[in-house]
């Protein structure tokens, strides 16, 4: 692998839609959501180890989770863990990592990926990543991964590309659309030139810094000034002051939707963003009644199409439930209709308002 290629795993989110299993002190990327024996970040790290050197893999996360990263990825060099002092979305996260890597390798090519996504076809994923690195090397291009849609899903953002403007089957992006309603999603699917936005990006480090300078000049100046302290003992203190002044904004809004040099690589590697309990259900083995169970002691009687997750500290008996999410932890029991799962974030907010942060 090219010594100038780096992968940055973004692992700072809270994962509130997986509450009550995902909590502020241990969010979903550090959990074995799918009952596989490995956490999501461990799967992500191992996936990149197939074609990357450990020293060229970095993790950027909230400072609170640095001990979890060290515990779950013991082979990751400690200096490759970047600690964000606060959560300010993906644009500051990407600016921080890009400036830091640029300081040690100004010819770097970077690939940013979330820590908590599911990739079923790892060989195909490896091939796509290698193609992405080759495409952005020395090219004035910001590349995003687009997933070929299989259904009119309203939970994903969409990317429209221009079929006639392509380089080796990597296409110029025409438009970005945030989560559409069902009718619009059906139109997108039928048109054939829309892809799901996977939130995986690649670029030459110089080109992303140029994009920040052009499109987010205030953020660029903040991190440019802070870069003098990067890779020194003053880095944590300086980054705390930098983040305090940063806008909370995603890379999509900050850069990708504004830039002219954005391309997409159509991909098909068994991807899910694992954003909800329903997405976990869709990617787990199910019994003959279509129940997905991630638990040891569960007795199911005439229950169908349920997603069941338990800490295993007590027996669960389910009778007569159809299409429910049942999540049992030592201190919280959630029972929710699957088609109401988008409201789980609202339940978390309600718990915080009425009970406090004890269960968050």
Coordinates of C-alpha atoms in Angstrom, one line a residue:
X1 CA 0.0 0.0 0.0
X2 CA 1.2 3.6 -0.8
X3 CA 3.0 4.9 2.3
X4 CA 1.1 8.2 1.8
X5 CA -2.3 6.6 2.2
X6 CA -4.0 7.0 5.6
X7 CA -7.4 5.9 7.0
X8 CA -9.1 8.0 9.7
X9 CA -11.8 6.2 11.6
X10 CA -14.4 8.6 13.0
X11 CA -15.6 7.3 16.4
X12 CA -17.0 10.2 18.4
X13 CA -20.8 9.9 18.1
X14 CA -23.3 8.9 20.8
X15 CA -25.6 6.6 18.8
X16 CA -28.7 7.7 20.7
X17 CA -31.0 5.7 18.4
X18 CA -29.5 2.6 19.9
X19 CA -30.5 3.6 23.4
X20 CA -30.8 2.1 26.0
X21 CA -27.8 -0.1 25.0
X22 CA -25.8 2.8 23.6
X23 CA -25.1 5.3 26.4
X24 CA -23.0 8.5 26.7
X25 CA -20.2 6.6 28.5
X26 CA -20.2 3.7 26.0
X27 CA -21.9 4.4 22.6
X28 CA -22.7 2.0 19.9
X29 CA -19.3 1.9 18.1
X30 CA -17.8 0.3 21.3
X31 CA -20.6 -2.3 21.5
X32 CA -21.3 -5.7 19.9
X33 CA -24.7 -4.6 18.6
X34 CA -25.0 -7.6 16.2
X35 CA -23.9 -10.2 18.7
X36 CA -20.8 -11.2 16.6
X37 CA -18.2 -11.3 19.3
X38 CA -16.6 -8.1 18.2
X39 CA -17.6 -4.4 18.6
X40 CA -18.3 -2.2 15.6
X41 CA -15.1 -0.3 15.9
X42 CA -13.1 -3.6 16.1
X43 CA -14.8 -4.8 12.9
X44 CA -14.0 -1.4 11.2
X45 CA -10.3 -1.5 12.3
X46 CA -9.9 -5.1 11.2
X47 CA -11.5 -4.3 7.8
X48 CA -8.9 -1.6 7.1
X49 CA -6.0 -3.8 8.4
X50 CA -6.6 -6.0 5.3
X51 CA -4.9 -3.4 3.2
X52 CA -3.4 -0.7 5.5
X53 CA -0.4 -0.6 7.8
X54 CA -1.4 -0.1 11.5
X55 CA 0.7 3.0 11.7
X56 CA -1.3 4.6 8.8
X57 CA -4.7 4.0 10.6
X58 CA -5.9 6.8 13.0
X59 CA -9.0 7.1 15.2
X60 CA -10.5 10.4 16.0
X61 CA -12.9 10.4 18.9
X62 CA -14.3 12.4 21.8
X63 CA -11.6 12.6 24.6
X64 CA -14.0 10.7 26.9
X65 CA -13.6 7.6 24.7
X66 CA -9.9 7.5 24.3
X67 CA -9.6 4.8 27.1
X68 CA -12.2 2.7 25.2
X69 CA -10.3 3.0 22.0
X70 CA -7.1 1.9 23.7
X71 CA -8.8 -1.0 25.3
X72 CA -10.6 -2.3 22.2
X73 CA -7.8 -1.6 19.7
X74 CA -4.6 -2.4 21.7
X75 CA -2.5 -2.7 18.6
X76 CA -3.3 0.8 17.4
X77 CA -0.3 3.2 18.1
X78 CA -1.3 5.5 21.0
X79 CA -0.2 8.6 19.0
X80 CA -2.7 7.6 16.3
X81 CA -5.6 8.4 18.6
X82 CA -6.9 12.0 18.2
X83 CA -8.9 13.3 21.1
X84 CA -11.6 15.9 20.3
X85 CA -12.4 18.1 23.3
X86 CA -16.1 18.4 22.3
X87 CA -18.5 17.2 19.7
X88 CA -18.8 19.7 16.8
X89 CA -19.9 17.3 14.0
X90 CA -17.8 16.0 11.1
X91 CA -16.4 19.2 9.6
X92 CA -14.2 20.1 12.6
X93 CA -13.3 16.5 13.0
X94 CA -12.1 16.2 9.5
X95 CA -10.3 19.6 9.6
X96 CA -8.4 18.5 12.8
X97 CA -7.3 15.2 11.4
X98 CA -6.4 16.7 8.0
X99 CA -4.2 19.5 9.4
X100 CA -2.5 17.1 11.8
X101 CA -1.6 14.5 9.1
X102 CA -0.6 17.3 6.7
X103 CA 2.0 18.4 9.2
X104 CA 3.8 15.1 9.2
X105 CA 3.0 14.1 5.5
X106 CA 2.0 16.9 3.1
X107 CA 1.6 14.4 0.3
X108 CA -1.0 12.3 2.2
X109 CA -4.1 10.8 0.7
X110 CA -6.9 10.4 3.3
X111 CA -9.9 8.2 3.6
X112 CA -12.4 9.0 6.3
X113 CA -14.9 6.4 7.5
X114 CA -17.3 6.1 10.4
X115 CA -16.5 3.5 13.1
X116 CA -20.0 2.0 13.3
X117 CA -21.0 1.0 9.8
X118 CA -21.6 -2.6 8.6
X119 CA -19.8 -3.9 5.6
X120 CA -20.7 -7.4 4.6
X121 CA -18.5 -7.8 1.4
X122 CA -15.1 -6.9 2.6
X123 CA -13.2 -7.9 -0.5
X124 CA -15.4 -5.6 -2.6
X125 CA -14.9 -2.9 0.0
X126 CA -11.1 -3.2 -0.1
X127 CA -11.2 -3.0 -3.9
X128 CA -13.3 0.2 -3.8
X129 CA -11.0 1.8 -1.2
X130 CA -7.9 1.1 -3.3
X131 CA -9.7 2.6 -6.3
X132 CA -10.5 5.6 -4.3
X133 CA -7.0 6.1 -3.1
X134 CA -5.7 5.8 -6.7
X135 CA -8.3 8.3 -8.0
X136 CA -7.6 11.1 -5.5
X137 CA -3.8 10.8 -5.6
X138 CA -2.6 14.1 -6.9
X139 CA -6.0 14.9 -8.4
X140 CA -8.1 18.0 -7.6
X141 CA -11.1 15.9 -6.4
X142 CA -13.1 15.4 -3.3
X143 CA -14.5 11.8 -3.5
X144 CA -17.5 10.4 -1.7
X145 CA -18.7 6.8 -1.6
X146 CA -22.2 6.2 -3.0
X147 CA -24.2 3.0 -2.4
X148 CA -26.4 1.6 -5.1
X149 CA -29.9 1.8 -3.5
X150 CA -32.0 -1.3 -3.2
X151 CA -35.2 0.3 -1.9
X152 CA -36.7 3.8 -1.6
X153 CA -35.3 4.4 1.9
X154 CA -36.2 7.7 3.5
X155 CA -33.5 7.4 6.2
X156 CA -30.5 8.1 3.9
X157 CA -29.2 11.1 2.1
X158 CA -29.0 10.7 -1.7
X159 CA -26.3 11.7 -4.2
X160 CA -27.2 12.4 -7.9
X161 CA -24.4 11.9 -10.3
X162 CA -23.8 12.9 -14.0
X163 CA -23.4 9.6 -16.0
X164 CA -21.8 11.3 -18.9
X165 CA -19.1 12.9 -16.7
X166 CA -16.9 10.1 -15.4
X167 CA -13.3 9.0 -15.0
X168 CA -12.9 5.2 -14.9
X169 CA -16.5 4.9 -13.7
X170 CA -16.1 7.5 -11.0
X171 CA -18.7 10.2 -11.6
X172 CA -19.1 14.0 -11.2
X173 CA -21.7 14.8 -8.5
X174 CA -24.7 16.8 -9.6
X175 CA -26.7 17.2 -6.4
X176 CA -27.0 16.1 -2.7
X177 CA -30.5 15.6 -1.2
X178 CA -31.0 15.1 2.5
X179 CA -33.5 12.4 3.6
X180 CA -36.4 12.6 1.2
X181 CA -40.0 11.6 1.7
X182 CA -41.2 8.3 0.3
X183 CA -42.5 9.5 -3.0
X184 CA -39.3 11.4 -3.8
X185 CA -37.2 8.4 -2.7
X186 CA -39.2 6.2 -5.2
X187 CA -38.5 8.7 -7.9
X188 CA -34.8 8.7 -7.1
X189 CA -34.7 4.9 -7.2
X190 CA -36.5 4.8 -10.6
X191 CA -34.2 7.4 -12.2
X192 CA -31.1 5.2 -11.8
X193 CA -28.7 8.1 -11.3
X194 CA -29.0 8.4 -7.5
X195 CA -27.0 6.7 -4.8
X196 CA -27.2 6.6 -1.0
X197 CA -24.7 8.8 0.7
X198 CA -22.4 6.5 2.8
X199 CA -20.5 9.2 4.7
X200 CA -17.2 7.7 3.5
X201 CA -14.8 10.2 1.9
X202 CA -11.4 10.3 0.2
X203 CA -9.1 13.1 -1.0
X204 CA -5.6 14.4 -1.3
X205 CA -4.9 16.2 2.0
X206 CA -3.9 19.4 0.1
X207 CA -7.2 19.5 -1.7
X208 CA -9.4 19.2 1.4
X209 CA -7.4 22.0 3.1
X210 CA -7.8 24.1 0.0
X211 CA -11.5 23.4 0.1
X212 CA -11.7 24.5 3.8
X213 CA -9.7 27.7 3.0
X214 CA -12.1 28.5 0.2
X215 CA -15.5 27.4 1.7
X216 CA -15.0 27.6 5.5
X217 CA -12.3 30.3 5.9
X218 CA -12.9 30.9 9.6
X219 CA -12.6 27.2 10.4
X220 CA -9.5 27.0 8.2
X221 CA -7.8 29.9 10.0
X222 CA -8.6 28.3 13.4
X223 CA -7.0 25.0 12.6
X224 CA -4.2 26.6 10.6
X225 CA -3.2 28.5 13.7
X226 CA -3.6 25.5 15.9
X227 CA -1.5 23.3 13.6
X228 CA 1.7 24.7 15.1
X229 CA 0.9 23.0 18.4
X230 CA -0.1 19.7 16.8
X231 CA 2.3 16.8 17.5
X232 CA 3.5 18.7 20.6
X233 CA 2.6 18.4 24.3
X234 CA 0.5 21.6 23.8
X235 CA -1.9 20.0 21.3
X236 CA -4.7 19.1 23.8
X237 CA -4.9 22.6 25.3
X238 CA -4.8 24.3 21.9
X239 CA -7.4 22.0 20.4
X240 CA -9.7 22.8 23.4
X241 CA -9.5 26.5 22.6
X242 CA -9.9 25.8 18.9
X243 CA -13.0 23.6 19.2
X244 CA -14.6 26.2 21.5
X245 CA -14.6 28.6 18.6
X246 CA -15.7 26.1 15.9
X247 CA -19.0 26.0 14.2
X248 CA -21.0 22.8 14.7
X249 CA -21.5 21.6 11.1
X250 CA -21.2 18.4 9.0
X251 CA -18.7 18.0 6.2
X252 CA -21.6 17.6 3.8
X253 CA -23.0 21.1 4.5
X254 CA -19.6 22.7 5.1
X255 CA -17.8 21.4 2.0
X256 CA -19.3 18.7 -0.1
X257 CA -22.5 20.5 -1.1
X258 CA -20.7 23.7 -1.9
X259 CA -17.6 22.4 -3.8
X260 CA -17.4 22.1 -7.5
X261 CA -14.8 19.3 -7.6
X262 CA -16.9 16.5 -6.0
X263 CA -17.0 13.0 -7.4
X264 CA -18.8 9.8 -6.3
X265 CA -17.7 6.2 -6.7
X266 CA -20.7 3.9 -7.0
X267 CA -20.3 1.0 -4.6
X268 CA -21.9 -2.2 -3.7
X269 CA -20.3 -4.0 -0.7
X270 CA -23.2 -4.9 1.5
X271 CA -23.3 -1.6 3.4
X272 CA -25.5 -0.4 6.2
X273 CA -25.0 2.6 8.4
X274 CA -26.5 0.7 11.3
X275 CA -28.3 3.8 12.4
X276 CA -31.3 2.2 14.1
X277 CA -32.5 -0.9 15.7
X278 CA -34.4 -1.7 12.5
X279 CA -31.2 -1.7 10.5
X280 CA -29.6 -4.1 13.1
X281 CA -32.7 -6.3 12.7
X282 CA -32.3 -6.4 8.9
X283 CA -28.7 -7.5 9.2
X284 CA -29.0 -10.2 11.9
X285 CA -30.0 -13.9 11.6
X286 CA -33.7 -14.5 12.2
X287 CA -35.7 -17.5 13.4
X288 CA -38.6 -19.1 11.6
X289 CA -41.0 -16.4 13.0
X290 CA -38.7 -13.6 11.7
X291 CA -37.4 -12.7 15.2
X292 CA -33.8 -11.4 15.5
X293 CA -32.4 -12.2 19.0
X294 CA -29.2 -10.9 20.5
X295 CA -29.5 -12.4 23.9
X296 CA -28.8 -15.7 25.8
X297 CA -32.0 -16.4 27.7
X298 CA -35.1 -15.6 25.7
X299 CA -38.3 -17.6 25.4
X300 CA -40.5 -16.5 22.5
X301 CA -44.1 -17.6 22.3
X302 CA -46.2 -16.6 19.3
X303 CA -44.1 -13.4 18.8
X304 CA -43.1 -12.4 15.2
X305 CA -40.8 -10.0 13.5
X306 CA -39.3 -8.7 16.7
X307 CA -35.9 -7.3 17.4
X308 CA -34.7 -8.5 20.8
X309 CA -31.5 -7.4 22.6
X310 CA -30.8 -8.3 26.2
X311 CA -27.8 -8.0 28.6
X312 CA -28.6 -11.5 29.6
X313 CA -28.9 -10.9 33.3
X314 CA -32.4 -12.3 33.4
X315 CA -34.8 -14.4 31.4
X316 CA -37.0 -12.7 28.9
X317 CA -40.4 -14.2 27.9
X318 CA -42.1 -12.6 24.9
X319 CA -45.7 -13.6 24.1
X320 CA -48.0 -12.1 21.4
X321 CA -45.7 -9.3 20.2
X322 CA -45.6 -8.5 16.5
X323 CA -43.0 -6.1 15.0
X324 CA -41.6 -4.8 18.3
X325 CA -38.2 -3.7 19.5
X326 CA -37.4 -5.1 22.9
X327 CA -34.2 -4.0 24.6
X328 CA -33.4 -5.0 28.1
X329 CA -30.5 -3.6 30.1
X330 CA -29.8 -3.8 33.8
X331 CA -31.5 -0.5 34.5
X332 CA -33.7 0.3 31.4
X333 CA -36.3 -1.8 29.5
X334 CA -37.4 -0.4 26.1
X335 CA -40.5 -1.8 24.4
X336 CA -41.3 0.1 21.2
X337 CA -43.1 -0.6 17.9
X338 CA -40.5 -1.0 15.1
X339 CA -42.2 1.6 12.9
X340 CA -41.8 4.1 15.8
X341 CA -38.1 3.7 16.2
X342 CA -37.3 7.2 14.8
X343 CA -38.9 8.5 18.0
X344 CA -36.3 6.8 20.3
X345 CA -34.2 10.0 20.2
X346 CA -37.3 11.9 21.4
X347 CA -37.7 9.4 24.3
X348 CA -34.1 10.0 25.3
X349 CA -34.7 13.7 25.3
X350 CA -37.8 13.2 27.4
X351 CA -35.9 11.1 29.9
X352 CA -33.3 13.8 30.2
X353 CA -35.9 16.5 30.8
X354 CA -38.0 14.6 33.3
X355 CA -35.6 12.2 35.0
X356 CA -32.1 13.6 34.4
X357 CA -29.0 12.0 32.9
X358 CA -28.9 8.9 35.1
X359 CA -30.2 6.6 32.4
X360 CA -28.4 8.2 29.5

